[in-house]
Amino acid sequence: MRVTIVGSGFVGQTTAMRVVEKGLAEVVLIDIVEGLPQGLALDIRESSPIEGFEPNVIGTNDYADTAGSDVVVITAGFPRQPGMSRMDLLGKNAAVVRDVVENVAPGSPSAVIVLVTNPLDEMTFLASEVSGFPKRRVVGMAGVLDSARLRYFIAEELGVSPSSVEAMTLGSHGESMVPLPRHATVGGKPLTELVDQGTLERLYQRTRDAGAEIVALLKKGSAYYAPSAAITRMVRAIARGDRDVLPACVWCEGQYGIRDVYVGVPVRLSASGVEEIVELELNEAEMGALRAAAEGIRAKCADLAKL
Ligand code: APR
């Protein structure tokens, strides 16, 4: 399994490290900045004798070196600065994503593309249009990250281990994120039996604002440890076809009553991309929120065409 990671900034480089350390695939790290991916890849390889992994990572500025990739992770683009919304990045990052996809797609025509650049949902749509790949082979990473943040906040609130918390968010990567309280559990118990409505609302709002909370603290750039962990989880699902259900930004064709738009829903991934969109039982409010998120993304994607 060969994974190309485009963009060797904070998200790209930490993803390369996680994927290589876990032995999930050989990694090609690429960037427009000369020397950056080469230096980072060498640095990762030099840590291999201590950490005990196979040093299967190279850095390059030449797309020819990415040919034949099974997965292409796109992290190239500008991160948010304090006070910015993800949507403020639309114009600048659309140009970057277009350039990247035009360069990387021809050499890896069978790859699954995993988009990470923000605004996530719209950039995933753009990558699918520019690549011309079947929609099932272009997915966006947001739900695994948003869900991990929510799971962590619940664990922190209740003083339990984060791994005992199961929770999922659907919808968009932003204000119209859709949390699913009825599906969340802590040590197997329904979350709704453990916390009151006010606490739930507070945890959900913190999850919606979690990216901005980190941006405000860092003052320069945005989060990368949790994002790279989430990307690596998706790469693992694609590499191993483990059948686990993960939330991801994918093209819906009637599932949840949503058609012809990218939006965050639960899926099973494999080396051929989206194997299946899993249709959870949603109540009216949850379904309404998911459809509203999808319509919001559809409108923004129409704006993209005017850029
Ligand atoms: N081709 C290849 N690489 C590019 C291009 C391009 N056209 N344009 C920019 N890059 C590279 C930059 O040189 C830089 O190394 O993308 C990298 C971005 O790195 P950072 O600025 O550190 O940003 P990062 O924190 O990694 O976030 C990247 O992921 O989570 C999202 O919102 C975030 O959109 C942002 C993206």
CSV table of C-alpha atoms and ligand atoms in Angstrom, one decimal:
chain,number,residue,atom,x,y,z
A,1,MET,CA,0.0,0.0,0.0
A,2,ARG,CA,1.4,3.4,-1.1
A,3,VAL,CA,0.1,6.6,0.4
A,4,THR,CA,0.9,10.0,-0.9
A,5,ILE,CA,0.5,12.9,1.4
A,6,VAL,CA,0.3,16.3,-0.4
A,7,GLY,CA,1.2,19.2,1.8
A,8,SER,CA,4.1,18.8,4.3
A,9,GLY,CA,2.9,21.3,6.8
A,10,PHE,CA,1.9,20.4,10.3
A,11,VAL,CA,-1.0,18.2,9.4
A,12,GLY,CA,0.8,16.4,6.5
A,13,GLN,CA,4.0,15.8,8.4
A,14,THR,CA,2.3,14.4,11.5
A,15,THR,CA,0.2,12.2,9.4
A,16,ALA,CA,3.3,10.8,7.6
A,17,MET,CA,4.9,10.1,10.9
A,18,ARG,CA,1.8,8.3,12.3
A,19,VAL,CA,1.2,6.2,9.1
A,20,VAL,CA,4.9,5.1,8.9
A,21,GLU,CA,5.2,4.4,12.6
A,22,LYS,CA,2.2,2.2,12.5
A,23,GLY,CA,3.5,0.4,9.4
A,24,LEU,CA,0.2,0.9,7.5
A,25,ALA,CA,1.9,1.9,4.2
A,26,GLU,CA,4.9,3.3,2.5
A,27,VAL,CA,4.5,7.1,2.4
A,28,VAL,CA,5.5,9.8,-0.2
A,29,LEU,CA,5.4,13.2,1.3
A,30,ILE,CA,5.3,16.1,-1.2
A,31,ASP,CA,5.1,19.9,-1.0
A,32,ILE,CA,5.9,22.9,-3.2
A,33,VAL,CA,8.5,24.1,-0.7
A,34,GLU,CA,11.9,22.7,-1.8
A,35,GLY,CA,13.7,20.6,0.7
A,36,LEU,CA,10.8,20.6,3.3
A,37,PRO,CA,9.4,17.2,2.5
A,38,GLN,CA,12.8,15.7,2.0
A,39,GLY,CA,14.1,17.0,5.3
A,40,LEU,CA,11.0,15.8,7.2
A,41,ALA,CA,11.1,12.4,5.6
A,42,LEU,CA,14.8,12.0,6.5
A,43,ASP,CA,14.1,13.1,10.0
A,44,ILE,CA,11.3,10.5,10.4
A,45,ARG,CA,13.6,7.8,8.9
A,46,GLU,CA,16.3,8.7,11.4
A,47,SER,CA,13.9,8.0,14.3
A,48,SER,CA,13.2,4.4,13.0
A,49,PRO,CA,16.1,2.7,14.8
A,50,ILE,CA,14.8,4.0,18.2
A,51,GLU,CA,11.0,3.6,17.5
A,52,GLY,CA,11.5,0.3,15.7
A,53,PHE,CA,9.5,0.8,12.5
A,54,GLU,CA,10.4,0.3,8.8
A,55,PRO,CA,11.6,3.6,7.4
A,56,ASN,CA,9.3,3.6,4.4
A,57,VAL,CA,8.9,7.3,3.8
A,58,ILE,CA,10.4,9.7,1.2
A,59,GLY,CA,10.0,13.4,0.6
A,60,THR,CA,9.8,15.0,-2.9
A,61,ASN,CA,8.8,18.1,-4.8
A,62,ASP,CA,8.1,16.0,-8.0
A,63,TYR,CA,4.7,14.5,-8.6
A,64,ALA,CA,6.3,11.7,-10.7
A,65,ASP,CA,7.4,10.2,-7.4
A,66,THR,CA,3.8,9.8,-6.3
A,67,ALA,CA,2.8,7.7,-9.2
A,68,GLY,CA,0.8,4.5,-8.5
A,69,SER,CA,-0.4,5.6,-5.1
A,70,ASP,CA,-3.4,3.7,-3.6
A,71,VAL,CA,-4.3,6.6,-1.3
A,72,VAL,CA,-3.7,10.3,-1.8
A,73,VAL,CA,-4.2,12.5,1.3
A,74,ILE,CA,-4.5,16.2,0.5
A,75,THR,CA,-3.5,18.6,3.3
A,76,ALA,CA,-2.0,21.3,1.1
A,77,GLY,CA,-3.4,24.8,1.7
A,78,PHE,CA,-3.7,27.6,4.2
A,79,PRO,CA,-4.8,26.9,7.8
A,80,ARG,CA,-7.0,29.3,9.8
A,81,GLN,CA,-5.7,32.2,11.8
A,82,PRO,CA,-7.5,33.5,14.9
A,83,GLY,CA,-10.9,35.1,14.1
A,84,MET,CA,-11.2,33.2,10.8
A,85,SER,CA,-13.9,30.7,10.0
A,86,ARG,CA,-13.1,27.7,7.8
A,87,MET,CA,-15.2,29.3,5.1
A,88,ASP,CA,-12.9,32.3,4.9
A,89,LEU,CA,-10.3,29.9,3.3
A,90,LEU,CA,-12.6,29.0,0.4
A,91,GLY,CA,-11.1,31.1,-2.4
A,92,LYS,CA,-7.4,30.6,-1.5
A,93,ASN,CA,-7.6,26.9,-0.8
A,94,ALA,CA,-9.8,26.2,-3.9
A,95,ALA,CA,-6.9,27.3,-6.0
A,96,VAL,CA,-4.4,25.1,-4.1
A,97,VAL,CA,-6.7,22.0,-4.2
A,98,ARG,CA,-7.3,22.4,-7.9
A,99,ASP,CA,-3.6,22.7,-8.6
A,100,VAL,CA,-2.8,19.7,-6.4
A,101,VAL,CA,-5.5,17.4,-7.9
A,102,GLU,CA,-4.5,18.3,-11.5
A,103,ASN,CA,-1.0,17.3,-10.7
A,104,VAL,CA,-1.5,14.2,-8.5
A,105,ALA,CA,-4.6,12.5,-10.1
A,106,PRO,CA,-3.2,11.5,-13.5
A,107,GLY,CA,-0.3,9.5,-12.0
A,108,SER,CA,-2.5,7.6,-9.5
A,109,PRO,CA,-5.7,7.0,-11.4
A,110,SER,CA,-7.0,4.2,-9.1
A,111,ALA,CA,-6.3,6.0,-5.8
A,112,VAL,CA,-8.7,6.9,-3.1
A,113,ILE,CA,-8.4,10.6,-2.4
A,114,VAL,CA,-8.8,11.7,1.2
A,115,LEU,CA,-9.4,15.5,1.4
A,116,VAL,CA,-8.3,17.4,4.6
A,117,THR,CA,-7.9,21.0,3.4
A,118,ASN,CA,-10.6,23.3,4.7
A,119,PRO,CA,-13.3,24.2,4.1
A,120,LEU,CA,-13.5,20.5,4.1
A,121,ASP,CA,-16.9,19.6,2.5
A,122,GLU,CA,-16.5,22.1,-0.4
A,123,MET,CA,-12.9,21.1,-1.0
A,124,THR,CA,-13.9,17.4,-1.2
A,125,PHE,CA,-16.5,18.3,-3.8
A,126,LEU,CA,-14.0,20.3,-5.8
A,127,ALA,CA,-11.4,17.4,-5.7
A,128,SER,CA,-14.1,15.0,-7.0
A,129,GLU,CA,-14.9,17.4,-9.9
A,130,VAL,CA,-11.3,18.2,-10.8
A,131,SER,CA,-10.1,14.5,-10.6
A,132,GLY,CA,-13.0,13.1,-12.5
A,133,PHE,CA,-12.7,10.0,-10.2
A,134,PRO,CA,-15.8,8.0,-9.3
A,135,LYS,CA,-17.4,9.8,-6.3
A,136,ARG,CA,-16.9,6.8,-4.1
A,137,ARG,CA,-13.1,7.3,-4.4
A,138,VAL,CA,-13.1,10.8,-3.2
A,139,VAL,CA,-13.8,11.3,0.5
A,140,GLY,CA,-13.3,14.0,3.1
A,141,MET,CA,-11.9,13.7,6.7
A,142,ALA,CA,-13.9,15.5,9.3
A,143,GLY,CA,-16.3,13.2,11.1
A,144,VAL,CA,-13.6,11.1,12.7
A,145,LEU,CA,-11.9,14.2,14.0
A,146,ASP,CA,-15.1,15.9,15.2
A,147,SER,CA,-16.3,12.7,16.9
A,148,ALA,CA,-12.9,12.2,18.6
A,149,ARG,CA,-13.1,15.7,20.0
A,150,LEU,CA,-16.7,15.1,21.2
A,151,ARG,CA,-15.6,11.7,22.8
A,152,TYR,CA,-12.7,13.4,24.5
A,153,PHE,CA,-14.9,16.2,25.9
A,154,ILE,CA,-17.5,13.7,27.2
A,155,ALA,CA,-14.7,11.6,28.8
A,156,GLU,CA,-13.2,14.8,30.4
A,157,GLU,CA,-16.6,15.8,31.7
A,158,LEU,CA,-17.3,12.4,33.3
A,159,GLY,CA,-13.8,11.6,34.4
A,160,VAL,CA,-13.7,8.3,32.4
A,161,SER,CA,-11.2,6.9,29.8
A,162,PRO,CA,-11.8,8.4,26.4
A,163,SER,CA,-11.7,4.9,24.8
A,164,SER,CA,-14.8,4.0,26.8
A,165,VAL,CA,-16.8,6.7,25.1
A,166,GLU,CA,-18.6,6.1,21.7
A,167,ALA,CA,-20.1,9.0,19.9
A,168,MET,CA,-20.5,10.2,16.4
A,169,THR,CA,-21.1,13.5,14.6
A,170,LEU,CA,-22.5,13.8,11.1
A,171,GLY,CA,-23.3,16.8,8.8
A,172,SER,CA,-20.8,19.4,8.0
A,173,HIS,CA,-17.3,20.2,9.4
A,174,GLY,CA,-18.4,23.5,11.0
A,175,GLU,CA,-21.5,25.1,12.5
A,176,SER,CA,-23.9,22.6,11.0
A,177,MET,CA,-22.2,19.6,12.6
A,178,VAL,CA,-24.9,17.1,13.7
A,179,PRO,CA,-24.3,15.4,17.0
A,180,LEU,CA,-26.3,12.2,17.8
A,181,PRO,CA,-26.9,12.1,21.6
A,182,ARG,CA,-29.2,9.0,21.3
A,183,HIS,CA,-26.3,7.0,19.7
A,184,ALA,CA,-23.6,8.1,22.2
A,185,THR,CA,-22.6,5.7,25.0
A,186,VAL,CA,-20.2,5.7,27.9
A,187,GLY,CA,-19.0,2.2,29.0
A,188,GLY,CA,-22.0,0.9,27.2
A,189,LYS,CA,-24.5,3.2,29.0
A,190,PRO,CA,-26.5,5.7,27.0
A,191,LEU,CA,-25.0,9.2,27.4
A,192,THR,CA,-28.4,10.8,27.8
A,193,GLU,CA,-28.8,8.9,31.1
A,194,LEU,CA,-25.5,10.3,32.4
A,195,VAL,CA,-25.7,14.0,31.7
A,196,ASP,CA,-28.4,16.6,31.6
A,197,GLN,CA,-29.6,18.5,28.5
A,198,GLY,CA,-27.6,21.6,29.4
A,199,THR,CA,-24.4,19.7,29.7
A,200,LEU,CA,-25.0,17.9,26.4
A,201,GLU,CA,-25.5,21.3,24.7
A,202,ARG,CA,-22.3,22.7,26.2
A,203,LEU,CA,-20.3,19.6,25.1
A,204,TYR,CA,-21.7,19.9,21.6
A,205,GLN,CA,-21.0,23.6,21.3
A,206,ARG,CA,-17.4,23.0,22.5
A,207,THR,CA,-17.1,20.3,19.8
A,208,ARG,CA,-18.4,22.7,17.1
A,209,ASP,CA,-15.9,25.3,18.2
A,210,ALA,CA,-13.1,22.9,18.9
A,211,GLY,CA,-11.0,23.8,15.9
A,212,ALA,CA,-11.4,27.5,16.7
A,213,GLU,CA,-10.5,26.9,20.4
A,214,ILE,CA,-7.1,25.5,19.3
A,215,VAL,CA,-6.5,28.2,16.7
A,216,ALA,CA,-7.1,30.9,19.4
A,217,LEU,CA,-4.6,29.2,21.7
A,218,LEU,CA,-1.9,28.6,19.0
A,219,LYS,CA,-2.3,32.1,17.6
A,220,LYS,CA,-0.6,30.8,14.4
A,221,GLY,CA,-2.0,27.9,12.4
A,222,SER,CA,-4.5,25.3,13.4
A,223,ALA,CA,-4.7,21.8,15.0
A,224,TYR,CA,-2.7,18.9,13.8
A,225,TYR,CA,-2.3,16.1,16.3
A,226,ALA,CA,-6.0,15.1,16.4
A,227,PRO,CA,-6.5,15.8,12.7
A,228,SER,CA,-3.5,13.5,11.8
A,229,ALA,CA,-4.8,10.8,14.1
A,230,ALA,CA,-8.1,11.0,12.3
A,231,ILE,CA,-6.6,10.8,8.9
A,232,THR,CA,-4.5,7.9,9.9
A,233,ARG,CA,-7.6,6.1,11.2
A,234,MET,CA,-9.2,6.5,7.7
A,235,VAL,CA,-6.0,5.3,6.0
A,236,ARG,CA,-6.1,2.3,8.2
A,237,ALA,CA,-9.7,1.5,7.3
A,238,ILE,CA,-8.9,1.9,3.6
A,239,ALA,CA,-5.7,-0.2,3.8
A,240,ARG,CA,-7.2,-3.0,5.8
A,241,GLY,CA,-10.8,-2.8,4.7
A,242,ASP,CA,-11.6,-3.4,8.4
A,243,ARG,CA,-15.4,-2.8,7.9
A,244,ASP,CA,-15.5,-0.4,10.9
A,245,VAL,CA,-18.1,2.3,10.6
A,246,LEU,CA,-16.5,5.8,10.5
A,247,PRO,CA,-18.2,9.1,9.8
A,248,ALA,CA,-16.7,10.7,6.6
A,249,CYS,CA,-17.7,13.3,4.1
A,250,VAL,CA,-19.0,11.3,1.1
A,251,TRP,CA,-21.3,11.7,-1.9
A,252,CYS,CA,-24.9,10.8,-1.0
A,253,GLU,CA,-27.2,9.3,-3.7
A,254,GLY,CA,-30.5,9.2,-1.8
A,255,GLN,CA,-29.3,7.9,1.5
A,256,TYR,CA,-31.0,9.8,4.4
A,257,GLY,CA,-33.1,11.4,1.7
A,258,ILE,CA,-30.1,13.4,0.5
A,259,ARG,CA,-29.0,13.3,-3.1
A,260,ASP,CA,-26.0,14.5,-5.2
A,261,VAL,CA,-24.1,16.4,-2.5
A,262,TYR,CA,-21.1,15.7,-0.2
A,263,VAL,CA,-22.0,15.5,3.5
A,264,GLY,CA,-20.7,13.7,6.6
A,265,VAL,CA,-22.4,10.3,7.1
A,266,PRO,CA,-21.3,7.0,8.6
A,267,VAL,CA,-19.5,4.7,6.0
A,268,ARG,CA,-17.5,1.6,5.6
A,269,LEU,CA,-14.3,2.2,3.7
A,270,SER,CA,-12.0,-0.1,1.7
A,271,ALA,CA,-9.3,0.1,-0.9
A,272,SER,CA,-12.0,0.9,-3.5
A,273,GLY,CA,-13.3,3.9,-1.4
A,274,VAL,CA,-16.8,4.0,0.0
A,275,GLU,CA,-18.1,0.4,0.3
A,276,GLU,CA,-21.4,1.4,1.9
A,277,ILE,CA,-23.1,4.4,3.5
A,278,VAL,CA,-24.6,3.1,6.7
A,279,GLU,CA,-28.1,4.5,7.4
A,280,LEU,CA,-28.6,4.9,11.1
A,281,GLU,CA,-32.1,5.4,12.5
A,282,LEU,CA,-32.4,9.1,13.0
A,283,ASN,CA,-35.3,10.9,14.5
A,284,GLU,CA,-37.0,13.9,12.8
A,285,ALA,CA,-34.8,16.5,14.4
A,286,GLU,CA,-31.6,14.7,13.6
A,287,MET,CA,-32.7,14.0,10.0
A,288,GLY,CA,-33.7,17.6,9.6
A,289,ALA,CA,-30.4,18.9,10.9
A,290,LEU,CA,-28.5,16.5,8.6
A,291,ARG,CA,-30.5,17.6,5.5
A,292,ALA,CA,-30.0,21.2,6.4
A,293,ALA,CA,-26.2,20.7,6.7
A,294,ALA,CA,-26.3,19.0,3.2
A,295,GLU,CA,-28.2,22.0,1.7
A,296,GLY,CA,-25.7,24.4,3.3
A,297,ILE,CA,-22.9,22.5,1.6
A,298,ARG,CA,-24.7,22.4,-1.7
A,299,ALA,CA,-25.1,26.2,-1.6
A,300,LYS,CA,-21.4,26.7,-0.9
A,301,CYS,CA,-20.4,24.3,-3.7
A,302,ALA,CA,-22.5,26.4,-6.1
A,303,ASP,CA,-20.5,29.5,-4.9
A,304,LEU,CA,-17.3,27.6,-5.8
A,305,ALA,CA,-18.4,27.5,-9.4
A,306,LYS,CA,-18.5,31.3,-9.4
A,307,LEU,CA,-14.9,31.7,-8.2
B,1,APR,N1,1.0,22.2,-3.6
B,1,APR,C1,1.6,21.5,-2.6
B,1,APR,N2,1.7,22.0,-1.4
B,1,APR,C2,1.2,23.2,-1.1
B,1,APR,C3,0.6,24.0,-2.1
B,1,APR,C4,0.5,23.5,-3.4
B,1,APR,N3,-0.1,24.1,-4.4
B,1,APR,N4,0.2,25.1,-1.5
B,1,APR,C5,0.6,25.1,-0.2
B,1,APR,N5,1.2,23.9,0.0
B,1,APR,C6,1.8,23.5,1.3
B,1,APR,C7,2.5,24.5,2.0
B,1,APR,O1,3.8,24.7,1.4
B,1,APR,C8,2.6,24.0,3.4
B,1,APR,O2,3.8,23.2,3.7
B,1,APR,O3,0.8,23.1,2.2
B,1,APR,C9,1.4,23.1,3.5
B,1,APR,C10,0.3,23.6,4.6
B,1,APR,O4,0.9,23.5,5.8
B,1,APR,P1,0.5,24.4,7.1
B,1,APR,O5,0.6,25.8,6.7
B,1,APR,O6,1.4,23.9,8.2
B,1,APR,O7,-1.0,24.0,7.3
B,1,APR,P2,-1.6,22.7,8.2
B,1,APR,O8,-1.7,23.1,9.6
B,1,APR,O9,-0.8,21.5,7.8
B,1,APR,O10,-3.1,22.7,7.5
B,1,APR,C11,-3.3,22.3,6.2
B,1,APR,O11,-5.4,21.2,6.7
B,1,APR,O12,-6.7,21.1,8.6
B,1,APR,C12,-6.5,21.8,7.4
B,1,APR,O13,-7.4,24.0,7.7
B,1,APR,C13,-6.2,23.2,7.5
B,1,APR,O14,-6.5,23.8,5.2
B,1,APR,C14,-5.5,23.5,6.2
B,1,APR,C15,-4.8,22.2,5.9
